[in-house]
Coordinates of C-alpha atoms (C1' of nucleotides) in Angstrom, one line a residue:
Chain I
M1 CA -18.2 -2.9 -10.9
I2 CA -18.3 -1.2 -7.5
R3 CA -15.2 -2.1 -5.7
K4 CA -15.8 -2.5 -2.0
Y5 CA -12.5 -0.9 -1.0
D6 CA -13.6 2.2 -2.9
A7 CA -16.8 2.3 -1.0
V8 CA -14.9 1.8 2.3
G9 CA -12.5 4.5 1.3
A10 CA -15.3 6.9 0.6
K11 CA -16.8 6.1 4.0
V12 CA -13.5 6.6 5.8
I13 CA -13.2 10.0 4.0
E14 CA -16.6 10.9 5.5
L15 CA -15.2 10.0 8.9
I16 CA -12.1 12.1 8.4
E17 CA -14.1 15.2 7.4
D18 CA -15.6 15.3 10.9
L19 CA -12.2 14.9 12.6
E20 CA -9.4 17.3 13.4
P21 CA -6.0 16.6 12.0
G22 CA -4.1 14.4 14.3
A23 CA -7.2 12.6 15.5
A24 CA -7.2 8.8 15.4
I25 CA -9.7 7.0 13.2
P26 CA -11.3 3.8 14.5
P27 CA -9.1 0.7 14.5
E28 CA -9.1 -1.4 11.4
R29 CA -10.9 -4.3 13.1
E30 CA -13.7 -2.0 14.1
L31 CA -14.0 -0.6 10.6
C32 CA -14.3 -4.2 9.4
A33 CA -17.2 -4.8 11.7
R34 CA -18.9 -1.5 11.0
F35 CA -18.7 -1.8 7.2
E36 CA -19.0 -5.6 7.2
V37 CA -16.0 -6.3 5.1
S38 CA -12.8 -8.2 5.7
R39 CA -9.7 -6.6 7.1
M40 CA -7.8 -6.9 3.8
T41 CA -10.4 -4.7 2.2
V42 CA -10.3 -2.1 5.0
R43 CA -6.5 -2.1 4.7
R44 CA -6.5 -1.7 1.0
A45 CA -8.8 1.3 1.3
I46 CA -6.7 2.8 4.1
D47 CA -3.5 2.1 2.0
E48 CA -4.8 4.4 -0.7
L49 CA -5.8 7.1 1.7
V50 CA -2.3 7.0 3.2
R51 CA -0.7 7.2 -0.3
E52 CA -2.9 10.2 -1.0
G53 CA -1.8 11.9 2.1
H54 CA -5.1 11.9 4.0
L55 CA -4.0 9.5 6.8
D56 CA -0.8 8.5 8.6
R57 CA -0.3 5.0 10.0
Q58 CA 1.7 4.4 13.1
H59 CA 2.6 0.9 13.9
G60 CA 1.2 -0.2 17.3
R61 CA -0.5 3.2 17.9
G62 CA -3.2 3.7 15.3
T63 CA -4.1 5.6 12.2
F64 CA -4.4 9.3 12.3
V65 CA -5.8 12.1 10.2
S66 CA -2.8 13.8 8.5
R67 CA -1.8 17.3 9.3
P68 CA -1.8 19.3 6.2
K69 CA 1.4 18.5 4.3
I70 CA 3.6 21.0 2.5
A71 CA 4.7 18.4 0.1
Q72 CA 2.8 16.1 -2.2
P73 CA 2.9 18.4 -5.2
L74 CA 2.7 16.0 -8.1
T75 CA -0.6 14.4 -7.7
M76 CA -3.3 15.7 -10.0
T77 CA -4.9 18.4 -8.0
S78 CA -6.5 21.7 -8.9
F79 CA -4.9 25.0 -8.2
S80 CA -7.4 25.7 -5.4
E81 CA -6.8 22.4 -3.7
D82 CA -3.1 22.9 -4.0
M83 CA -3.3 26.4 -2.5
R84 CA -5.5 25.3 0.4
R85 CA -3.0 22.5 1.2
R86 CA -0.3 25.1 1.3
G87 CA -2.3 27.2 3.7
Y88 CA -3.4 29.9 1.3
V89 CA -6.9 31.1 0.3
P90 CA -7.2 30.5 -3.4
G91 CA -8.6 33.1 -5.8
S92 CA -8.9 33.7 -9.5
R93 CA -9.4 36.5 -11.9
T94 CA -10.3 35.7 -15.5
L95 CA -8.2 37.7 -17.9
S96 CA -9.6 36.5 -21.2
V97 CA -11.9 33.9 -22.7
R98 CA -12.2 33.1 -26.4
R99 CA -13.0 30.4 -28.8
R100 CA -10.5 29.9 -31.6
P101 CA -9.1 27.2 -34.0
A102 CA -6.5 25.1 -32.2
G103 CA -3.6 25.7 -34.6
A104 CA -0.7 23.4 -35.0
Q105 CA 0.9 23.3 -31.6
L106 CA -2.3 23.0 -29.6
A107 CA -3.7 20.5 -32.0
W108 CA -0.8 18.3 -31.4
R109 CA -1.2 18.6 -27.6
L110 CA -4.9 17.8 -27.6
E111 CA -4.7 15.3 -30.5
I112 CA -7.3 17.1 -32.6
S113 CA -7.4 18.7 -36.0
P114 CA -5.6 22.1 -36.2
S115 CA -8.8 23.6 -37.6
A116 CA -10.9 22.2 -34.7
K117 CA -12.0 24.9 -32.3
V118 CA -10.9 25.2 -28.7
F119 CA -12.1 27.0 -25.7
E120 CA -9.3 29.1 -24.3
A121 CA -9.3 30.9 -21.0
T122 CA -6.5 32.8 -19.3
R123 CA -6.7 33.4 -15.6
L124 CA -4.7 35.1 -13.0
R125 CA -4.5 32.8 -10.0
L126 CA -4.3 34.3 -6.5
A127 CA -3.2 33.0 -3.1
D128 CA -4.3 35.2 -0.2
E129 CA -5.3 37.9 -2.7
Q130 CA -1.7 38.0 -4.1
P131 CA -0.9 36.9 -7.7
M132 CA 0.6 33.4 -7.7
A133 CA 0.4 32.2 -11.3
I134 CA -1.0 32.8 -14.8
E135 CA -2.8 29.8 -16.2
T136 CA -4.1 29.3 -19.7
L137 CA -6.6 26.5 -20.2
N138 CA -7.4 24.9 -23.5
L139 CA -10.2 22.4 -24.1
P140 CA -11.6 21.1 -27.4
L141 CA -14.8 22.9 -28.0
E142 CA -16.3 19.7 -29.2
I143 CA -16.4 18.2 -25.7
V144 CA -17.4 21.4 -23.9
P145 CA -19.7 23.1 -26.5
D146 CA -21.5 25.4 -24.2
L147 CA -18.8 26.3 -21.6
T148 CA -18.8 30.0 -20.8
A149 CA -16.6 32.4 -18.9
D150 CA -19.1 32.5 -16.1
D151 CA -18.7 28.8 -15.5
L152 CA -15.1 29.3 -14.5
V153 CA -15.9 31.8 -11.8
N154 CA -17.6 29.7 -9.2
A155 CA -17.3 26.0 -9.7
S156 CA -14.2 23.9 -10.0
L157 CA -13.6 23.1 -13.7
Y158 CA -13.1 19.5 -12.9
E159 CA -16.4 19.2 -11.0
L160 CA -18.1 20.9 -13.9
L161 CA -16.6 18.6 -16.4
E162 CA -17.9 15.7 -14.4
S163 CA -21.4 17.0 -13.6
R164 CA -22.3 18.7 -16.9
Y165 CA -20.4 16.7 -19.4
G166 CA -19.8 13.4 -17.7
I167 CA -16.1 13.7 -18.2
V168 CA -13.9 12.0 -15.6
L169 CA -10.2 12.7 -15.7
G170 CA -8.1 9.5 -15.4
S171 CA -4.5 10.5 -16.0
G172 CA -2.3 13.3 -17.0
R173 CA 1.3 14.2 -17.8
Q174 CA 2.9 17.3 -16.6
T175 CA 6.3 18.8 -17.6
I176 CA 8.0 21.4 -15.5
E177 CA 10.7 23.8 -16.6
P178 CA 12.4 26.7 -15.1
T179 CA 11.9 30.0 -16.9
V180 CA 11.8 33.7 -16.3
T181 CA 8.9 36.1 -16.6
D182 CA 8.5 38.3 -19.7
E183 CA 7.1 41.8 -19.6
T184 CA 3.4 40.8 -19.6
E185 CA 3.8 38.1 -17.0
S186 CA 5.9 40.3 -14.8
E187 CA 3.2 43.0 -14.8
L188 CA 0.4 40.6 -14.1
L189 CA 2.3 38.8 -11.4
G190 CA 3.7 42.0 -9.9
V191 CA 7.3 40.9 -10.0
P192 CA 10.4 42.4 -11.6
L193 CA 11.1 41.5 -15.2
H194 CA 13.0 38.2 -15.6
T195 CA 12.1 36.8 -12.2
P196 CA 12.7 33.1 -12.0
A197 CA 9.4 31.1 -12.5
F198 CA 8.1 27.6 -13.1
L199 CA 6.5 26.8 -16.4
F200 CA 4.1 23.9 -16.1
E201 CA 2.5 22.2 -19.0
R202 CA -0.1 19.6 -18.4
T203 CA -2.2 17.4 -20.7
S204 CA -5.1 15.7 -18.8
R205 CA -6.9 12.7 -20.2
Q206 CA -10.2 11.0 -19.8
T207 CA -10.1 7.4 -18.5
D208 CA -10.4 6.2 -22.0
G209 CA -7.2 8.1 -23.0
A210 CA -8.8 11.0 -24.9
A211 CA -7.1 14.3 -24.2
V212 CA -9.4 16.7 -22.4
E213 CA -7.4 19.8 -21.6
F214 CA -4.0 21.4 -22.1
V215 CA -2.9 23.8 -19.4
R216 CA 0.1 26.1 -19.5
S217 CA 0.9 27.8 -16.2
V218 CA 3.6 30.2 -15.1
Y219 CA 4.1 30.2 -11.3
R220 CA 6.1 32.8 -9.5
G221 CA 9.4 31.3 -8.3
D222 CA 9.6 33.6 -5.4
R223 CA 6.4 32.4 -3.8
Y224 CA 6.0 28.9 -5.1
Q225 CA 8.3 26.0 -4.5
L226 CA 7.9 22.3 -5.1
V227 CA 8.4 20.0 -2.2
A228 CA 8.7 16.3 -2.6
D229 CA 9.0 13.6 -0.1
L230 CA 11.4 11.0 -1.4
H231 CA 11.4 7.3 -0.9
P232 CA 14.2 5.1 -2.0
S233 CA 13.6 3.2 -5.2
R234 CA 14.7 -0.3 -5.6
S235 CA 18.0 0.1 -7.2
M236 CA 17.9 -2.3 -10.2
T237 CA 21.6 -2.5 -9.7
P238 CA 23.4 -3.0 -13.0
R239 CA 25.4 -6.2 -12.7
T240 CA 28.1 -7.7 -14.9
K241 CA 26.5 -9.9 -17.5
R242 CA 26.8 -13.5 -17.0
Chain M
M1 CA 12.4 -8.8 10.0
I2 CA 12.7 -10.1 6.5
R3 CA 9.5 -9.4 4.6
K4 CA 8.6 -12.1 2.2
Y5 CA 7.3 -9.7 -0.3
D6 CA 10.6 -7.9 -0.3
A7 CA 12.3 -11.2 -1.0
V8 CA 9.8 -12.0 -3.8
G9 CA 10.3 -8.5 -5.2
A10 CA 14.0 -8.9 -5.3
K11 CA 13.7 -12.3 -7.1
V12 CA 11.3 -10.8 -9.6
I13 CA 13.8 -8.0 -10.2
E14 CA 16.3 -10.7 -11.1
L15 CA 13.9 -12.1 -13.5
I16 CA 13.3 -8.8 -15.1
E17 CA 17.0 -8.1 -15.6
D18 CA 17.2 -11.0 -18.0
L19 CA 14.2 -9.9 -20.0
E20 CA 13.6 -7.4 -22.7
P21 CA 11.2 -4.5 -22.1
G22 CA 7.8 -5.6 -23.2
A23 CA 8.4 -9.2 -22.3
A24 CA 5.9 -10.9 -20.0
I25 CA 6.9 -12.2 -16.6
P26 CA 5.5 -15.5 -15.4
P27 CA 1.9 -15.5 -14.2
E28 CA 1.3 -14.7 -10.6
R29 CA 0.1 -18.2 -9.8
E30 CA 3.3 -19.7 -11.2
L31 CA 5.4 -17.3 -9.1
C32 CA 3.5 -18.4 -6.0
A33 CA 4.5 -22.0 -6.7
R34 CA 8.0 -21.1 -7.7
F35 CA 8.7 -19.0 -4.6
E36 CA 6.4 -21.0 -2.3
V37 CA 4.3 -18.1 -1.1
S38 CA 0.7 -17.1 -1.3
R39 CA -0.7 -15.1 -4.2
M40 CA -1.3 -12.1 -1.9
T41 CA 2.4 -12.0 -1.2
V42 CA 3.3 -12.2 -4.9
R43 CA 0.8 -9.5 -5.7
R44 CA 2.1 -7.2 -3.0
A45 CA 5.6 -7.6 -4.4
I46 CA 4.4 -6.9 -7.9
D47 CA 2.3 -4.0 -6.7
E48 CA 5.5 -2.2 -5.6
L49 CA 7.4 -2.9 -8.8
V50 CA 4.5 -1.5 -10.8
R51 CA 4.5 1.6 -8.6
E52 CA 8.2 1.9 -9.1
G53 CA 7.7 1.7 -12.8
H54 CA 9.5 -1.6 -13.5
L55 CA 6.4 -3.5 -14.5
D56 CA 3.1 -2.9 -16.2
R57 CA 0.0 -5.0 -15.5
Q58 CA -2.6 -5.6 -18.1
H59 CA -5.8 -7.2 -16.9
G60 CA -6.5 -10.5 -18.6
R61 CA -3.2 -10.4 -20.6
G62 CA -0.3 -10.5 -18.2
T63 CA 2.4 -8.5 -16.5
F64 CA 5.1 -7.0 -18.6
V65 CA 8.5 -5.4 -18.2
S66 CA 8.1 -1.7 -18.6
R67 CA 9.6 0.1 -21.5
P68 CA 11.9 2.8 -20.0
K69 CA 9.8 5.7 -19.0
I70 CA 10.7 9.3 -19.5
A71 CA 8.8 10.3 -16.4
Q72 CA 9.1 9.2 -12.8
P73 CA 11.4 11.9 -11.7
L74 CA 10.7 12.3 -8.0
T75 CA 11.7 9.0 -6.6
M76 CA 15.0 9.0 -4.7
T77 CA 17.4 8.1 -7.4
S78 CA 21.0 9.0 -8.0
F79 CA 22.1 11.4 -10.7
S80 CA 23.5 8.5 -12.7
E81 CA 20.4 6.4 -12.5
D82 CA 18.3 9.4 -13.5
M83 CA 20.5 10.1 -16.5
R84 CA 20.5 6.6 -17.6
R85 CA 16.7 6.5 -17.5
R86 CA 16.7 9.6 -19.6
G87 CA 18.9 7.9 -22.2
Y88 CA 22.1 9.7 -21.4
V89 CA 25.5 8.4 -20.4
P90 CA 26.2 9.9 -17.0
G91 CA 29.6 11.4 -16.1
S92 CA 31.1 13.4 -13.3
R93 CA 34.1 15.8 -12.8
T94 CA 35.0 16.6 -9.2
L95 CA 35.6 20.3 -8.8
S96 CA 36.6 20.5 -5.2
V97 CA 36.6 18.5 -2.0
R98 CA 37.2 19.8 1.5
R99 CA 36.5 19.3 5.1
R100 CA 35.2 22.2 7.0
P101 CA 33.0 23.2 10.0
A102 CA 29.3 23.1 9.1
G103 CA 28.4 26.6 10.0
A104 CA 25.0 27.8 10.9
Q105 CA 23.0 27.1 7.7
L106 CA 24.4 23.6 7.0
A107 CA 24.2 22.7 10.7
W108 CA 20.5 23.4 10.6
R109 CA 20.0 21.3 7.5
L110 CA 22.0 18.3 8.8
E111 CA 20.9 18.7 12.4
I112 CA 24.4 18.8 13.8
S113 CA 26.4 21.3 15.8
P114 CA 27.7 24.3 13.7
S115 CA 31.2 23.5 14.8
A116 CA 31.0 19.9 13.7
K117 CA 33.0 19.1 10.6
V118 CA 31.4 18.2 7.3
F119 CA 32.7 16.5 4.2
E120 CA 31.9 18.8 1.2
A121 CA 32.4 17.9 -2.4
T122 CA 31.4 19.9 -5.5
R123 CA 31.0 18.1 -8.8
L124 CA 30.1 18.9 -12.3
R125 CA 27.7 16.4 -13.5
L126 CA 27.7 15.4 -17.2
A127 CA 25.2 13.8 -19.5
D128 CA 26.7 12.5 -22.8
E129 CA 29.9 14.4 -21.9
Q130 CA 28.0 17.7 -21.7
P131 CA 27.6 19.6 -18.5
M132 CA 24.1 19.0 -17.0
A133 CA 24.3 20.2 -13.4
I134 CA 26.5 21.4 -10.5
E135 CA 26.1 19.4 -7.4
T136 CA 27.4 20.2 -3.9
L137 CA 27.3 17.3 -1.4
N138 CA 27.6 17.7 2.3
L139 CA 27.9 14.9 4.8
P140 CA 28.7 15.0 8.6
L141 CA 32.3 13.9 8.8
E142 CA 31.4 12.0 11.9
I143 CA 29.5 9.4 9.9
V144 CA 31.9 9.2 7.0
P145 CA 35.3 9.9 8.7
D146 CA 37.6 8.5 6.1
L147 CA 35.7 9.4 2.9
T148 CA 38.1 10.8 0.2
A149 CA 37.8 12.5 -3.1
D150 CA 38.8 9.2 -4.9
D151 CA 35.8 7.4 -3.4
L152 CA 33.5 9.6 -5.4
V153 CA 35.1 8.8 -8.7
N154 CA 34.1 5.3 -9.3
A155 CA 31.5 4.0 -7.0
S156 CA 28.0 5.3 -6.3
L157 CA 28.0 7.3 -3.1
Y158 CA 24.9 5.5 -1.9
E159 CA 26.4 2.1 -2.5
L160 CA 29.5 3.2 -0.7
L161 CA 27.5 4.5 2.3
E162 CA 25.9 1.1 2.5
S163 CA 28.9 -1.1 2.0
R164 CA 31.5 0.8 4.0
Y165 CA 29.5 2.5 6.6
G166 CA 26.3 0.4 6.8
I167 CA 24.2 3.5 6.2
V168 CA 20.9 2.8 4.4
L169 CA 18.9 5.8 3.2
G170 CA 15.3 5.6 4.2
S171 CA 13.7 8.8 3.2
G172 CA 14.4 12.3 2.0
R173 CA 12.8 15.6 1.3
Q174 CA 13.6 17.7 -1.8
T175 CA 12.6 21.2 -2.6
I176 CA 12.7 22.5 -6.1
E177 CA 12.9 26.2 -7.1
P178 CA 13.4 28.0 -10.4
T179 CA 16.5 30.1 -10.5
V180 CA 19.0 31.6 -13.0
T181 CA 22.6 30.8 -13.3
D182 CA 25.2 33.2 -11.9
E183 CA 28.6 33.9 -13.4
T184 CA 30.4 30.9 -12.0
E185 CA 27.6 28.5 -12.8
S186 CA 27.2 29.8 -16.3
E187 CA 30.8 29.2 -17.0
L188 CA 30.9 25.8 -15.6
L189 CA 27.7 24.7 -17.3
G190 CA 28.6 26.4 -20.6
V191 CA 25.5 28.5 -20.8
P192 CA 24.8 32.2 -21.0
L193 CA 24.6 34.2 -17.9
H194 CA 21.1 34.1 -16.2
T195 CA 19.9 31.0 -18.0
P196 CA 16.9 29.6 -16.3
A197 CA 17.8 26.6 -14.1
F198 CA 16.4 24.3 -11.4
L199 CA 17.7 24.6 -7.9
F200 CA 17.3 21.3 -6.0
E201 CA 17.9 21.0 -2.3
R202 CA 17.7 17.6 -0.8
T203 CA 18.2 16.2 2.7
S204 CA 18.4 12.5 2.9
R205 CA 17.9 10.5 6.1
Q206 CA 18.8 7.1 7.4
T207 CA 15.9 4.8 8.2
D208 CA 16.1 5.9 11.9
G209 CA 15.6 9.5 10.8
A210 CA 19.2 10.8 11.2
A211 CA 20.2 13.2 8.5
V212 CA 22.9 11.8 6.3
E213 CA 23.5 14.3 3.5
F214 CA 22.5 17.7 2.2
V215 CA 22.8 18.2 -1.5
R216 CA 22.3 21.4 -3.4
S217 CA 22.2 21.0 -7.2
V218 CA 21.8 23.5 -10.0
Y219 CA 20.4 21.9 -13.2
R220 CA 20.5 23.5 -16.6
G221 CA 16.9 24.4 -17.6
D222 CA 17.6 24.2 -21.3
R223 CA 18.5 20.5 -21.1
Y224 CA 16.7 19.2 -18.0
Q225 CA 13.0 19.1 -17.5
L226 CA 10.8 17.3 -15.0
V227 CA 8.2 15.0 -16.2
A228 CA 5.5 13.7 -14.0
D229 CA 2.7 11.2 -14.7
L230 CA -0.3 12.4 -12.8
H231 CA -3.1 10.3 -11.2
P232 CA -6.3 11.8 -9.9
S233 CA -6.4 12.3 -6.2
R234 CA -9.6 11.5 -4.3
S235 CA -11.3 14.8 -4.2
M236 CA -12.1 15.3 -0.5
T237 CA -15.0 17.3 -1.8
P238 CA -16.0 20.1 0.6
R239 CA -19.6 19.7 1.4
T240 CA -22.2 21.9 3.1
K241 CA -22.1 21.1 6.8
R242 CA -25.0 19.1 8.1
Chain R
dA1 C1' -1.3 -7.8 29.0
dA2 C1' -4.0 -5.5 25.8
dG3 C1' -4.6 -3.2 21.6
dT4 C1' -2.8 -1.5 17.5
dG5 C1' -1.1 -2.0 12.7
dG6 C1' 2.0 -5.4 9.6
dT7 C1' 2.5 -9.7 7.3
dC8 C1' 0.8 -13.9 5.4
dT9 C1' -2.1 -17.9 4.1
dA10 C1' -5.2 -20.8 1.2
dG11 C1' -8.6 -20.5 -0.7
dA12 C1' -12.9 -18.3 -3.6
dC13 C1' -15.0 -15.9 -7.3
dC14 C1' -15.1 -12.1 -10.9
dA15 C1' -13.6 -9.4 -15.1
dC16 C1' -11.0 -9.2 -19.1
dG17 C1' -8.4 -10.8 -23.3
dG18 C1' -7.4 -14.0 -26.7
dC19 C1' -8.1 -18.5 -28.9
Chain P
dC1 C1' -13.3 -21.8 -23.5
dC2 C1' -9.1 -20.9 -20.9
dG3 C1' -5.6 -18.2 -18.7
dT4 C1' -4.7 -13.9 -17.0
dG5 C1' -4.9 -10.3 -13.4
dG6 C1' -8.5 -8.0 -9.8
dT7 C1' -11.2 -8.4 -5.7
dC8 C1' -12.4 -10.4 -1.4
dT9 C1' -12.8 -13.6 2.6
dA10 C1' -11.8 -15.4 7.4
dG11 C1' -8.7 -16.4 9.7
dA12 C1' -3.6 -16.6 11.8
dC13 C1' 0.5 -14.9 13.8
dC14 C1' 4.1 -11.1 14.4
dA15 C1' 5.9 -6.4 15.8
dC16 C1' 5.2 -2.3 18.1
dT17 C1' 3.2 0.9 21.6
dT18 C1' 1.0 1.8 25.7
dT19 C1' -0.9 0.6 30.2

DNA sequence: AAGTGGTCTAGACCACGGC
DNA sequence: CCGTGGTCTAGACCACTTT
């Protein structure tokens, strides 16, 4: 099923790409006419783009292309996209690539047999040429049988998963803990031993729920900070039982 | 302006509170009839409750009360609500309360004059009786002139702000950094010196944009972890220019 | 006053799950 | 098959901003 609001959303994204941040997009009623859909459908499409941070609505004024936000950390984006949004030029240096049996821990994370092989790659991630994070990727070899180190150099892994293997990521869960760098990490990141850092662990899944990747990243705490825009949650006020 | 979908949402929340997690709520069309609104309005209300994590939709089956989620950390909730969602009994011990001039840093955070007075309270936050975090609250004294230490003991600060001062929080921005505990923090939290920890800094604003509070919290990294459910963001794929 | 986004209606038909 | 949520329409009126 092709949802019209997805199609409209994609067309609006095209419009946005030719506009400067802060520029207004055409009024909703004009988009209705242009795309031959109802206003509800246009609004639904724009709603999503607003939630994703591409557009800002202003009641009575119009809808505008967002200026790049500092915030918006916890949507499922790639390192590169995250860095670009923060105003850095992303880079990457592959430290090691190997194929190995998953082992107990990783098997649990990827929901495969401990003896099943995984593709493992460790990369130093750069922002403006400076080390920002160390990232270790793990994917079941079964789903990416011919993935090589070279594949990681140029293309986005996620685009590659989609184009070569037909794998589309649908959801993920990420945990974040504070930690300090150990000797190896300190050296690679160029920071003193025991510098505060973030430890991210993420499992990404296909739309059907199958685990695709487990990523463990250590981010320098002196250069990387999470920023979240908060909105009040409905309070679900506990009341005295009747 | 009273928005109907807010009213409907509140009524659905009432329904939910009398149901067990996993139970189905009435079908959308029945809610339309019961509340005398259109289906769009009911859906809009339910949409928000789903986003907030109270309900789960299942196409073709129904809409169900969510089982408590571990995740969903970065919505604007109070410490107590956050702890309850994580399955702990929240507690609090007030360490100090004072009124003092804001000073340069805090003045900048709260957007007031450096000489303006602020209400400052430092609390040890407990989960199941064990220390979890140290939290320092700052509010401009001008907007909470008669706030006392006792006020913090029983009621939720946010409920108090609303009921006594008519202040409703509308938005906020929180930054999160990794850090390690210093001597004082280690002692209060009962952890070794230089234990990894989260540093949260939050500025909350009224719906009109005026800053209401600046909160600085240090959370034990050995007991507290952030969990986020991720959803793919539209990729905004960079294309070759035409 | 004109133009924008925000809310709402009363329908329609489709897709999915279970009987 | 039926009942559920998912999408979509063609309008209406309201609230806000700008002229």
